Short mmCIF file of C-alpha atoms and ligand atoms in Angstrom, two decimals:
data_model
loop_
_atom_site.label_atom_id
_atom_site.label_comp_id
_atom_site.label_asym_id
_atom_site.label_seq_id
_atom_site.Cartn_x
_atom_site.Cartn_y
_atom_site.Cartn_z
CA MET A 1 47.15 -54.03 86.75
CA LYS A 2 45.99 -52.25 83.64
CA ASN A 3 48.38 -49.25 82.95
CA PRO A 4 46.89 -45.58 83.49
CA ILE A 5 46.71 -44.90 80.16
CA ALA A 6 45.18 -48.18 79.07
CA ARG A 7 45.46 -47.95 75.29
CA LYS A 8 43.90 -50.27 73.28
CA VAL A 9 45.67 -52.98 71.46
CA VAL A 10 44.07 -55.31 69.15
CA ILE A 11 45.77 -58.30 67.86
CA VAL A 12 44.73 -60.27 64.23
CA GLY A 13 45.15 -63.82 65.32
CA ALA A 14 45.63 -66.01 67.69
CA GLY A 15 48.18 -68.08 66.64
CA VAL A 16 51.63 -68.53 68.78
CA SER A 17 52.47 -65.36 67.47
CA GLY A 18 49.63 -63.42 68.43
CA LEU A 19 48.95 -65.06 71.97
CA SER A 20 52.72 -64.03 72.60
CA ALA A 21 51.98 -60.46 71.70
CA GLY A 22 48.70 -60.35 73.27
CA THR A 23 50.51 -61.97 76.76
CA TYR A 24 53.44 -59.45 76.20
CA ALA A 25 51.21 -56.25 75.85
CA CYS A 26 49.07 -57.63 78.76
CA LYS A 27 52.27 -57.66 81.09
CA ALA A 28 52.88 -53.81 79.73
CA GLY A 29 49.79 -52.67 80.86
CA PHE A 30 47.98 -52.83 77.30
CA ASP A 31 44.06 -53.36 77.37
CA VAL A 32 44.15 -56.28 74.77
CA THR A 33 41.59 -58.03 72.49
CA ILE A 34 42.67 -60.48 70.00
CA LEU A 35 40.55 -61.30 66.92
CA GLU A 36 40.97 -65.04 65.90
CA MET A 37 38.57 -66.25 62.84
CA GLY A 38 39.02 -69.67 63.72
CA HIS A 39 38.04 -71.58 67.26
CA THR A 40 41.04 -72.83 68.73
CA PRO A 41 44.09 -71.21 69.65
CA GLY A 42 47.19 -71.70 68.01
CA GLY A 43 46.69 -71.06 64.33
CA ILE A 44 48.67 -73.75 62.15
CA SER A 45 49.94 -75.11 65.42
CA THR A 46 47.59 -77.53 66.68
CA SER A 47 46.20 -81.18 66.90
CA TRP A 48 42.78 -82.22 66.45
CA LYS A 49 40.96 -85.52 67.43
CA ARG A 50 39.40 -88.20 65.10
CA LYS A 51 37.87 -91.23 66.59
CA GLY A 52 39.37 -91.16 69.84
CA TYR A 53 42.70 -90.83 68.05
CA THR A 54 44.89 -87.26 68.03
CA ILE A 55 46.67 -86.06 65.15
CA GLU A 56 49.26 -83.90 65.45
CA GLY A 57 49.07 -81.44 62.60
CA GLY A 58 51.75 -79.17 64.59
CA ILE A 59 55.08 -78.97 66.38
CA HIS A 60 57.33 -82.16 65.36
CA TRP A 61 60.30 -80.37 67.61
CA LEU A 62 59.93 -77.12 69.76
CA THR A 63 63.68 -75.12 69.75
CA GLY A 64 63.56 -73.42 73.22
CA SER A 65 62.31 -76.72 74.49
CA SER A 66 64.84 -76.85 76.85
CA GLY A 67 66.60 -73.93 79.17
CA LEU A 68 69.65 -74.70 77.32
CA LEU A 69 68.48 -72.57 74.24
CA PRO A 70 67.83 -68.98 74.87
CA HIS A 71 63.89 -69.21 73.57
CA ASN A 72 63.35 -71.01 76.37
CA ARG A 73 62.66 -68.24 78.44
CA MET A 74 60.07 -66.64 76.22
CA TRP A 75 57.97 -70.10 75.88
CA LYS A 76 58.41 -69.83 79.69
CA GLU A 77 57.05 -66.28 79.67
CA VAL A 78 53.98 -66.62 77.09
CA GLY A 79 53.44 -69.68 79.12
CA ALA A 80 53.36 -72.42 76.87
CA LEU A 81 55.50 -74.66 78.99
CA ALA A 82 53.66 -75.92 82.14
CA ASP A 83 53.72 -79.20 84.33
CA ASN A 84 51.03 -80.67 82.04
CA ASN A 85 52.93 -80.66 79.04
CA PRO A 86 56.77 -81.49 80.06
CA ILE A 87 59.62 -81.93 77.36
CA ILE A 88 59.87 -85.38 75.65
CA LEU A 89 63.66 -85.89 74.30
CA LYS A 90 63.91 -88.71 71.79
CA ASP A 91 66.88 -90.35 71.03
CA PRO A 92 67.45 -91.77 68.22
CA LEU A 93 65.67 -88.97 66.69
CA TYR A 94 64.82 -90.45 63.41
CA THR A 95 65.67 -94.01 62.32
CA LEU A 96 65.84 -95.40 58.72
CA ILE A 97 64.50 -99.21 58.12
CA GLU A 98 65.77 -100.77 55.15
CA ASN A 99 66.07 -104.49 54.52
CA GLY A 100 65.30 -105.55 58.48
CA ARG A 101 68.06 -103.34 59.15
CA ARG A 102 67.83 -100.11 61.20
CA ILE A 103 69.63 -97.39 60.71
CA PRO A 104 69.20 -94.82 63.66
CA LEU A 105 69.83 -90.70 63.82
CA TYR A 106 71.38 -90.24 67.17
CA ARG A 107 71.51 -86.09 68.74
CA ASN A 108 75.11 -86.64 69.70
CA PRO A 109 77.19 -84.89 66.54
CA ALA A 110 79.65 -88.08 67.75
CA LYS A 111 77.62 -90.82 67.98
CA MET A 112 75.42 -89.65 64.68
CA ALA A 113 78.91 -89.49 62.88
CA GLU A 114 79.98 -93.16 64.07
CA THR A 115 76.89 -94.41 63.15
CA LEU A 116 76.33 -92.97 59.85
CA ILE A 117 80.65 -93.92 59.09
CA ALA A 118 79.91 -97.38 59.98
CA ILE A 119 77.13 -98.01 57.17
CA ALA A 120 78.73 -95.71 54.70
CA PRO A 121 82.76 -95.38 55.25
CA GLU A 122 83.11 -94.03 51.99
CA ASP A 123 81.53 -91.17 53.10
CA GLU A 124 83.58 -90.86 56.54
CA LYS A 125 85.01 -86.87 55.06
CA ALA A 126 81.55 -85.69 54.25
CA ILE A 127 79.93 -87.22 57.63
CA ARG A 128 82.74 -85.94 59.74
CA LYS A 129 82.24 -82.29 58.08
CA LEU A 130 78.74 -82.57 58.79
CA GLU A 131 79.57 -83.34 62.61
CA HIS A 132 81.94 -80.32 62.69
CA GLN A 133 79.36 -78.07 61.07
CA VAL A 134 76.30 -79.21 63.50
CA ARG A 135 79.10 -78.02 66.70
CA ALA A 136 79.59 -74.71 64.94
CA LEU A 137 76.22 -74.04 64.73
CA GLU A 138 75.05 -75.10 68.27
CA HIS A 139 75.00 -71.79 69.79
CA PHE A 140 74.00 -70.14 66.62
CA HIS A 141 71.81 -67.66 67.97
CA ALA A 142 70.88 -63.75 67.63
CA PRO A 143 73.62 -62.32 70.48
CA ARG A 144 72.52 -60.18 72.88
CA ASN A 145 76.00 -58.56 73.69
CA PHE A 146 79.40 -58.38 72.71
CA LYS A 147 80.39 -61.78 75.09
CA GLU A 148 77.63 -63.90 72.96
CA PHE A 149 78.39 -62.65 69.60
CA ILE A 150 81.90 -64.04 70.05
CA CYS A 151 80.48 -67.58 71.71
CA ASN A 152 77.47 -67.87 69.58
CA ILE A 153 78.37 -66.11 66.10
CA LEU A 154 82.17 -66.58 66.01
CA PRO A 155 82.67 -70.20 65.29
CA ALA A 156 79.03 -70.46 63.05
CA LEU A 157 80.91 -68.04 60.51
CA PRO A 158 83.30 -70.04 58.80
CA VAL A 159 80.91 -72.70 57.87
CA LEU A 160 78.12 -70.51 56.72
CA PRO A 161 79.26 -70.00 53.44
CA ALA A 162 79.56 -73.49 52.17
CA LEU A 163 76.10 -74.04 53.74
CA MET A 164 74.32 -70.85 52.35
CA PRO A 165 74.35 -71.28 48.87
CA LEU A 166 72.92 -74.79 49.10
CA SER A 167 69.49 -76.30 49.37
CA ILE A 168 68.72 -79.46 51.75
CA GLY A 169 68.79 -81.86 48.75
CA GLN A 170 71.86 -80.05 47.00
CA TYR A 171 74.18 -80.38 50.30
CA LEU A 172 73.14 -83.99 50.64
CA LEU A 173 74.51 -85.10 47.33
CA GLN A 174 78.08 -85.31 49.24
CA PHE A 175 76.94 -88.41 50.85
CA LYS A 176 77.79 -91.34 48.40
CA ASN A 177 75.55 -93.78 50.37
CA ALA A 178 71.93 -93.33 49.55
CA SER A 179 70.80 -94.61 53.23
CA VAL A 180 72.67 -91.85 54.79
CA ARG A 181 70.85 -89.42 51.87
CA THR A 182 67.79 -90.83 52.91
CA LEU A 183 67.97 -90.35 56.62
CA LEU A 184 69.34 -86.67 56.62
CA GLY A 185 66.63 -85.77 53.82
CA SER A 186 63.53 -87.42 56.05
CA PHE A 187 62.37 -85.04 58.23
CA ILE A 188 63.07 -81.53 56.64
CA ASN A 189 61.53 -80.37 52.67
CA PRO A 190 64.71 -80.59 51.10
CA ALA A 191 63.99 -77.49 49.07
CA GLN A 192 64.82 -75.30 52.14
CA ASN A 193 68.48 -73.71 52.86
CA ALA A 194 71.11 -76.62 54.31
CA ILE A 195 71.57 -74.30 57.04
CA CYS A 196 68.12 -75.15 58.12
CA LEU A 197 69.32 -78.78 58.40
CA VAL A 198 72.14 -78.30 60.07
CA TYR A 199 70.59 -75.60 62.63
CA THR A 200 67.92 -78.35 63.61
CA LEU A 201 70.47 -81.25 64.02
CA ALA A 202 72.28 -78.72 66.14
CA THR A 203 69.53 -77.77 68.36
CA PHE A 204 69.53 -81.39 68.90
CA ALA A 205 72.72 -81.55 70.11
CA VAL A 206 72.50 -79.40 72.50
CA GLY A 207 70.07 -81.70 73.91
CA ASP A 208 67.09 -79.33 72.68
CA GLY A 209 64.29 -79.49 70.14
CA GLY A 210 61.67 -81.46 72.20
CA TYR A 211 58.33 -82.43 72.20
CA PRO A 212 55.91 -80.97 75.05
CA LYS A 213 53.84 -83.98 75.65
CA GLY A 214 50.20 -83.43 74.79
CA GLY A 215 51.27 -81.52 71.86
CA SER A 216 50.62 -78.35 69.90
CA LEU A 217 47.07 -77.77 71.69
CA VAL A 218 47.87 -78.52 75.08
CA MET A 219 50.97 -75.81 74.28
CA SER A 220 48.44 -72.94 72.92
CA SER A 221 45.70 -73.47 75.36
CA ASN A 222 48.42 -72.60 77.91
CA MET A 223 49.48 -69.64 76.15
CA GLU A 224 45.47 -68.92 75.95
CA ARG A 225 45.31 -69.12 79.67
CA LYS A 226 48.52 -67.39 80.61
CA PHE A 227 47.39 -64.45 78.41
CA LYS A 228 43.42 -64.51 79.93
CA SER A 229 44.82 -64.72 83.33
CA LEU A 230 46.26 -61.28 82.70
CA GLY A 231 43.09 -59.76 81.83
CA GLY A 232 43.55 -59.95 78.13
CA GLN A 233 40.22 -60.56 75.75
CA LEU A 234 40.33 -63.38 72.83
CA LEU A 235 37.28 -63.10 70.51
CA TYR A 236 36.61 -66.57 68.13
CA GLY A 237 34.97 -66.54 65.16
CA ALA A 238 35.92 -62.91 64.70
CA GLU A 239 37.35 -62.48 61.00
CA VAL A 240 39.10 -59.20 60.39
CA SER A 241 38.10 -57.66 57.17
CA ARG A 242 40.06 -54.11 57.60
CA ILE A 243 42.33 -52.19 59.67
CA GLU A 244 41.10 -48.76 59.81
CA THR A 245 43.37 -45.48 59.26
CA ALA A 246 42.88 -42.05 59.64
CA ASN A 247 45.39 -39.31 58.94
CA GLY A 248 48.44 -41.80 58.91
CA LYS A 249 47.43 -43.42 61.83
CA VAL A 250 45.90 -46.64 62.97
CA ILE A 251 42.18 -46.30 64.50
CA GLY A 252 40.32 -49.37 64.44
CA VAL A 253 39.36 -52.70 63.27
CA ARG A 254 36.76 -54.38 61.60
CA TYR A 255 35.50 -58.13 61.83
CA SER A 256 33.06 -60.14 61.34
CA LYS A 257 31.08 -58.25 58.85
CA ASP A 258 29.44 -55.56 60.50
CA GLN A 259 31.67 -55.08 63.88
CA TYR A 260 34.19 -52.48 64.79
CA ILE A 261 36.40 -52.26 67.79
CA PRO A 262 38.56 -48.48 68.17
CA ALA A 263 42.45 -49.49 68.62
CA ASP A 264 45.35 -46.94 69.47
CA ALA A 265 47.41 -49.89 68.20
CA VAL A 266 47.39 -53.14 65.81
CA ILE A 267 49.33 -55.56 65.85
CA VAL A 268 48.86 -57.84 62.58
CA SER A 269 50.11 -61.32 63.35
CA ALA A 270 47.83 -63.24 60.64
CA ASP A 271 49.96 -64.23 58.20
CA ALA A 272 51.96 -61.21 56.58
CA ARG A 273 51.65 -61.88 52.97
CA THR A 274 48.30 -62.42 53.24
CA ALA A 275 47.65 -59.21 55.25
CA ILE A 276 49.36 -57.12 53.32
CA ASP A 277 46.68 -57.62 49.85
CA SER A 278 43.82 -57.82 52.38
CA LEU A 279 43.55 -56.14 55.18
CA PHE A 280 44.06 -52.53 54.27
CA GLY A 281 41.47 -51.61 51.82
CA GLN A 282 44.08 -50.91 49.01
CA PRO A 283 47.27 -53.69 48.78
CA LEU A 284 50.52 -52.09 51.15
CA GLN A 285 52.71 -50.44 48.20
CA ASP A 286 55.67 -49.87 50.75
CA SER A 287 59.05 -51.30 49.08
CA TRP A 288 59.36 -54.36 51.55
CA ALA A 289 55.79 -55.60 50.91
CA GLN A 290 56.45 -55.27 46.96
CA LYS A 291 59.72 -57.67 47.89
CA MET A 292 57.45 -59.40 49.99
CA ARG A 293 55.46 -60.11 47.13
CA SER A 294 57.99 -60.74 44.58
CA ASN A 295 60.16 -63.06 46.85
CA MET A 296 58.08 -64.72 49.15
CA GLU A 297 57.97 -68.72 48.92
CA VAL A 298 56.32 -70.80 51.51
CA ASP A 299 56.50 -74.22 52.59
CA GLN A 300 53.91 -76.32 51.45
CA CYS A 301 52.79 -79.61 52.87
CA LEU A 302 49.96 -82.51 52.46
CA ILE A 303 49.52 -83.53 56.37
CA PHE A 304 48.37 -87.43 56.33
CA SER A 305 47.02 -89.18 59.45
CA MET A 306 45.71 -92.75 59.92
CA GLY A 307 44.23 -94.01 62.86
CA VAL A 308 45.06 -97.60 63.23
CA LYS A 309 43.99 -100.33 65.99
CA ALA A 310 47.54 -101.94 66.43
CA ASP A 311 50.09 -101.65 68.59
CA LEU A 312 53.22 -100.81 66.47
CA SER A 313 55.54 -99.82 69.73
CA SER A 314 58.08 -102.59 68.21
CA TYR A 315 58.98 -100.05 66.03
CA PRO A 316 60.96 -96.54 66.31
CA LYS A 317 58.31 -93.63 66.73
CA ASN A 318 60.16 -91.90 63.89
CA MET A 319 60.72 -94.13 61.01
CA ALA A 320 62.15 -93.85 57.39
CA PHE A 321 61.56 -95.99 54.57
CA ARG A 322 63.44 -95.17 51.63
CA LEU A 323 61.04 -95.85 48.53
CA ASP A 324 61.89 -98.25 45.63
CA SER A 325 60.15 -95.67 42.98
CA PRO A 326 59.38 -92.07 43.89
CA PHE A 327 56.29 -91.65 45.24
CA ALA A 328 54.54 -89.01 42.93
CA TYR A 329 51.54 -86.53 44.65
CA ALA A 330 50.10 -83.25 43.76
CA GLY A 331 52.67 -82.49 41.37
CA CYS A 332 55.41 -83.47 43.06
CA SER A 333 57.16 -86.20 44.27
CA CYS A 334 59.49 -87.88 47.14
CA ASP A 335 61.86 -91.23 47.65
CA VAL A 336 61.36 -91.37 51.58
CA MET A 337 58.52 -92.36 53.44
CA MET A 338 59.14 -90.44 57.07
CA LEU A 339 56.30 -91.86 59.38
CA ASN A 340 55.91 -90.65 62.87
CA ALA A 341 53.87 -93.43 65.12
CA TYR A 342 52.36 -91.87 68.28
CA SER A 343 50.61 -93.94 70.82
CA GLY A 344 49.66 -93.20 74.13
CA GLU A 345 46.75 -92.26 76.10
CA ASP A 346 47.57 -88.49 74.82
CA PHE A 347 47.18 -89.97 71.48
CA ALA A 348 45.22 -93.13 70.77
CA PRO A 349 43.34 -95.49 72.59
CA GLN A 350 45.24 -98.58 74.41
CA GLY A 351 46.71 -100.86 72.09
CA CYS A 352 46.50 -98.46 69.09
CA THR A 353 48.62 -95.93 66.97
CA THR A 354 47.91 -92.49 65.27
CA LEU A 355 50.54 -92.09 62.30
CA THR A 356 51.36 -88.98 60.38
CA TRP A 357 53.15 -88.37 57.34
CA LEU A 358 54.13 -84.94 55.73
CA LEU A 359 54.91 -85.01 52.23
CA PHE A 360 56.54 -81.52 51.10
CA GLY A 361 56.04 -79.53 48.18
CA ASP A 362 55.02 -76.32 45.93
CA MET A 363 51.27 -78.12 45.22
CA TYR A 364 49.46 -75.20 46.16
CA GLU A 365 48.14 -74.81 42.24
CA PHE A 366 47.23 -78.17 41.80
CA TRP A 367 44.51 -78.23 44.94
CA LYS A 368 43.15 -75.08 43.65
CA GLN A 369 42.52 -76.03 40.64
CA ALA A 370 41.46 -79.21 41.68
CA LYS A 371 39.07 -77.46 44.51
CA GLU A 372 37.76 -74.88 41.40
CA ASP A 373 36.83 -77.66 38.92
CA GLY A 374 35.56 -80.05 41.59
CA SER A 375 38.27 -82.63 41.27
CA TYR A 376 39.23 -81.63 45.09
CA LYS A 377 37.78 -84.61 47.17
CA GLU A 378 38.54 -87.30 44.36
CA LYS A 379 42.24 -86.22 43.91
CA LYS A 380 42.50 -86.53 48.00
CA GLN A 381 41.09 -89.81 47.98
CA ALA A 382 43.32 -91.51 44.66
CA ILE A 383 46.48 -90.05 46.90
CA THR A 384 44.70 -91.28 50.06
CA GLU A 385 44.38 -95.20 49.09
CA ARG A 386 47.89 -94.98 47.33
CA ILE A 387 49.40 -94.27 50.42
CA ILE A 388 47.54 -96.90 52.53
CA GLU A 389 49.02 -99.03 49.78
CA LEU A 390 52.65 -98.06 50.22
CA ILE A 391 52.05 -98.14 54.25
CA LYS A 392 50.61 -101.25 54.26
CA ARG A 393 53.76 -102.55 52.06
CA HIS A 394 55.83 -100.91 55.14
CA LEU A 395 54.05 -101.89 57.90
CA PRO A 396 51.86 -104.83 57.25
CA GLU A 397 50.46 -104.57 60.80
CA VAL A 398 48.05 -101.70 59.56
CA ASP A 399 46.59 -104.24 56.81
CA GLY A 400 42.68 -104.68 58.23
CA ASN A 401 43.40 -101.96 60.81
CA ILE A 402 42.20 -98.95 59.79
CA GLU A 403 39.68 -96.74 61.70
CA PHE A 404 40.54 -93.73 59.89
CA THR A 405 42.48 -91.74 57.49
CA ASP A 406 42.69 -87.69 57.09
CA LEU A 407 44.72 -85.77 54.51
CA ALA A 408 45.07 -81.73 54.99
CA THR A 409 46.07 -79.96 52.26
CA PRO A 410 47.63 -76.23 51.64
CA ILE A 411 43.74 -75.48 51.12
CA THR A 412 43.04 -76.88 54.44
CA LEU A 413 45.37 -74.15 55.95
CA GLU A 414 44.23 -71.39 53.52
CA ARG A 415 40.93 -72.00 54.60
CA TYR A 416 41.61 -72.20 58.45
CA CYS A 417 44.18 -70.10 58.87
CA ALA A 418 44.27 -67.60 55.97
CA THR A 419 48.02 -68.78 55.55
CA TYR A 420 49.59 -67.47 52.34
CA LYS A 421 49.24 -70.45 49.70
CA GLY A 422 48.38 -72.79 52.44
CA GLY A 423 52.09 -72.53 53.41
CA PHE A 424 53.25 -74.14 57.05
CA MET A 425 56.59 -71.89 57.29
CA SER A 426 58.55 -69.78 54.49
CA LEU A 427 60.83 -71.26 52.15
CA TRP A 428 64.32 -69.95 52.81
CA LYS A 429 65.53 -70.14 49.27
CA PRO A 430 69.24 -71.41 49.11
CA GLY A 431 71.64 -68.65 47.95
CA GLU A 432 68.89 -65.88 48.97
CA LYS A 433 68.05 -63.55 52.23
CA PRO A 434 64.54 -64.29 52.78
CA ALA A 435 62.26 -61.51 52.46
CA ASN A 436 61.52 -60.52 56.25
CA ALA A 437 58.41 -57.97 57.14
CA PRO A 438 59.59 -54.98 59.69
CA VAL A 439 58.42 -55.14 63.12
CA ARG A 440 56.55 -51.09 62.82
CA HIS A 441 55.00 -49.85 59.91
CA SER A 442 57.07 -46.79 58.53
CA ARG A 443 53.98 -44.73 58.09
CA ILE A 444 51.49 -45.84 59.53
CA LYS A 445 51.74 -45.20 63.27
CA GLY A 446 50.34 -47.48 65.52
CA LEU A 447 50.56 -50.93 62.98
CA TYR A 448 53.12 -53.55 64.26
CA PHE A 449 53.73 -56.86 62.27
CA ALA A 450 54.33 -60.11 64.36
CA GLY A 451 53.95 -63.67 62.81
CA GLN A 452 56.26 -66.03 61.34
CA ARG A 453 56.21 -64.63 57.81
CA THR A 454 58.29 -62.03 59.57
CA GLY A 455 61.53 -63.72 59.79
CA ALA A 456 63.01 -66.75 57.89
CA SER A 457 61.99 -69.71 57.46
CA GLY A 458 59.05 -69.12 60.01
CA GLY A 459 58.46 -71.88 62.70
CA LEU A 460 57.63 -71.54 66.74
CA PRO A 461 60.66 -69.74 67.64
CA VAL A 462 59.73 -67.00 64.81
CA ALA A 463 56.36 -66.84 66.06
CA VAL A 464 56.79 -66.80 69.93
CA ALA A 465 60.07 -64.41 69.75
CA SER A 466 58.19 -61.81 66.41
CA GLY A 467 54.95 -61.35 69.17
CA ARG A 468 57.20 -60.15 71.73
CA LYS A 469 59.37 -57.97 69.65
CA ALA A 470 56.11 -56.55 68.45
CA VAL A 471 55.34 -55.19 71.71
CA LYS A 472 58.85 -54.05 72.58
CA CYS A 473 58.55 -51.65 69.91
CA LEU A 474 55.12 -50.60 70.87
CA CYS A 475 56.50 -50.07 74.69
CA ARG A 476 59.37 -48.21 72.82
CA ASP A 477 57.12 -45.47 71.02
CA THR A 478 54.25 -45.34 73.45
CA LYS A 479 56.90 -44.59 76.23
CA ILE A 480 55.97 -47.33 78.38
CA ASN A 481 58.31 -50.22 79.97
CA PHE A 482 58.76 -53.63 78.30
CA PRO A 483 58.00 -55.84 81.11
CA LYS A 484 60.59 -57.25 82.08
C1 FAD B 1 52.12 -79.65 60.25
C2 FAD B 1 52.70 -78.68 60.88
C3 FAD B 1 54.12 -78.68 61.56
C4 FAD B 1 55.18 -78.03 61.83
N1 FAD B 1 56.20 -78.39 62.53
C5 FAD B 1 56.81 -77.75 63.39
C6 FAD B 1 57.86 -77.78 64.05
O1 FAD B 1 57.91 -78.99 64.43
N2 FAD B 1 58.56 -76.78 64.67
C7 FAD B 1 58.62 -75.19 64.55
O2 FAD B 1 59.25 -74.95 64.70
N3 FAD B 1 57.37 -75.03 63.90
C8 FAD B 1 56.58 -76.24 63.21
N4 FAD B 1 55.89 -75.48 62.25
C9 FAD B 1 55.24 -74.11 61.68
C10 FAD B 1 54.28 -73.68 63.00
O3 FAD B 1 53.44 -74.17 63.49
C11 FAD B 1 54.32 -72.34 62.33
O4 FAD B 1 55.61 -71.76 61.95
C12 FAD B 1 53.82 -71.43 63.23
O5 FAD B 1 52.91 -71.76 64.37
C13 FAD B 1 53.06 -69.88 63.01
O6 FAD B 1 52.53 -68.97 63.87
P1 FAD B 1 52.23 -68.01 63.51
O7 FAD B 1 51.07 -67.18 64.88
O8 FAD B 1 53.01 -66.50 62.96
O9 FAD B 1 50.95 -68.03 62.44
P2 FAD B 1 49.29 -68.88 62.63
O10 FAD B 1 49.22 -69.94 63.23
O11 FAD B 1 49.15 -68.91 60.82
O12 FAD B 1 48.45 -67.97 63.20
C14 FAD B 1 47.92 -66.66 62.31
C15 FAD B 1 46.78 -66.70 62.85
O13 FAD B 1 45.85 -65.94 63.05
C16 FAD B 1 44.55 -65.93 62.38
N5 FAD B 1 44.04 -65.04 61.18
C17 FAD B 1 44.45 -64.87 60.16
N6 FAD B 1 43.95 -64.22 59.54
C18 FAD B 1 42.63 -63.72 59.79
C19 FAD B 1 41.71 -62.58 60.24
N7 FAD B 1 41.63 -62.23 58.69
N8 FAD B 1 41.09 -62.39 61.15
C20 FAD B 1 41.29 -62.98 62.24
N9 FAD B 1 42.03 -64.18 62.47
C21 FAD B 1 42.65 -64.14 61.21
C22 FAD B 1 44.48 -67.45 61.84
O14 FAD B 1 43.08 -67.91 62.06
C23 FAD B 1 45.61 -67.97 62.81
O15 FAD B 1 44.91 -68.58 63.64
C24 FAD B 1 55.25 -76.51 61.95
C25 FAD B 1 53.20 -76.25 61.41
C26 FAD B 1 52.65 -77.19 60.60
C27 FAD B 1 51.52 -77.06 59.98
#
C-alpha cells in the first residue's frame, strides 16, 4: 500500500543498486519510478545471447549467496534469489593446469593449504599464514552490535595491517613457487588490495560465494519482478540528462531529451563518479566529490567470450593456465589465462561450451584513443585472434569448432551503462583508504547516492547494500518507518 504522503522518488539507473533502492522505497510506501538508459535490468551485472550461447558478463561469485553471510538477507528481501536460480557452490574453486598436472584451489582453508603445500613445500610457512588470514576474515562484516564486533571484527584486526599496504601482486611475491603464485593470482585483478583476495577466499571458506543458476540476467530479472510487484514503475530507454534543483532542494529529473518528471527525492544509482560531473548542470564541487575526482581509479577488464561446438566437460569449470611468456593486450599484460567454461542448457546448446576470460588492466585510454582514430574494430580483432591462438594451444578441442567470439572493452561498458572509464568495479589501491560517496548530499535536500562507487571496492554486495542504505536515510529524513 502506498504511503498516504506518496512522496515521489525517482531513481537514476536500474542496476543492482537501483533495483535494490527501488524495492526498499516501494516497501516503505513511496511512489517510485526508475529511469534506465538501457533496455535490460541489472546494469553491468548482465549476460547476453549469441547464436544460442549465453555469455556471462557479470557474476562470478555472489557474496551472500548463502544464509551464512549477512548479505543474504538483502538478496532475499529484494527478490534476487528465488526458486528459479538455486545457488551452485563449486569446489574446487579454480584449477591450475600445467604439464598435464591439475592443481586445485579448494574452499576449505585447511584443504587448500594441504594441497598447496604438497606441490610447494618450500612455501609451507607462507601458505599456513594465508590459511590463518583467511580464517581471520571469515566473518569480517560490518557489525550490527557489540557482540558482532567481538565475533566479526576482532579476529580480523591483527591480520589487516599486514595486508592493507599490499596489492595482491605484491602479496603473492612471498610465495616462491610460481604455480602457487599463478593459481592465487588468477581470478582477481592483481592490482587490487591484498585484502580483496583474502576476503574473497574467506567468503568461499565459510561456504558462500556461490553462483546463482542462470547467472546475472536471471537474478536481475527477479529483482525487477519484485520491484514491479510492489507497484514500482521502470522506464527503459530513459537516459537522465539532468537532476533539477531549486532553493537547495531536488525538484525533478529531465530524461530522454524533453521528458520531465517531478520528484521529492532522487536516488542516483548510476555510477557516482560519472554522475557528479554530468547530471547536475554544473559539476558537484563538494569536498567528497573533489576527493573522488582525484582518487577514484576503476578496475577495468576485457570480457572475452567464445562459443565452442565441443564438450569440454572433462576439463575443470574454472581452469587457469600459466603462460610461457606474458600475453600483451591494450597496453597491459598478464601471465595467466583463467578460462571459465559454461555448459548445460542455461549456457550452451547440447554438447557445446561457452568459454569466457576476463583480462584485467588499466586500458581505458588505449581503447578511447582507438575509438577516436578509427582503429577500434581492427585492434579488437587483432587481440581476439591472438587470444584464439592461445586458447587453441591449451585446449586443442577448440580448433575448428569456434561458433563465435565476442570481446567487450571498457568502451562497451561506458557506452551501455555510462560507467566511469568503463570500469566494472573500483580499484582499492594498496595502502589507501578508498574514495567513497556519502549516502545523502549535505546541501541538496532530497538527493541520495547509491551504487558500487559509494563503497570500496564495489561489487554486488556494495551495490545491494547501498540501495538499502539510501532508502534508510530517506526514511529517516522523511520520518517514515523503514520496512522491517
Ligand atoms: C565482467 C564482470 C564481472 C563481475 N563479477 C563480479 C562478481 O563476481 N562479484 C561481484 O560482486 N561483482 C562482480 N562484478 C561487479 C558488479 O557487477 C557491479 O559491482 C554491480 O553490478 C554494480 O551495480 P551498480 O548498480 O552499482 O551499477 P551499474 O550496474 O553500473 O548500474 C547503473 C545503472 O545506471 C544506468 N545509468 C547510468 N547513467 C544513467 C543515466 N544518465 N540515465 C539513466 N540510467 C543511467 C546504467 O545503464 C546502469 O543500468 C562484475 C562486473 C563485471 C562487468
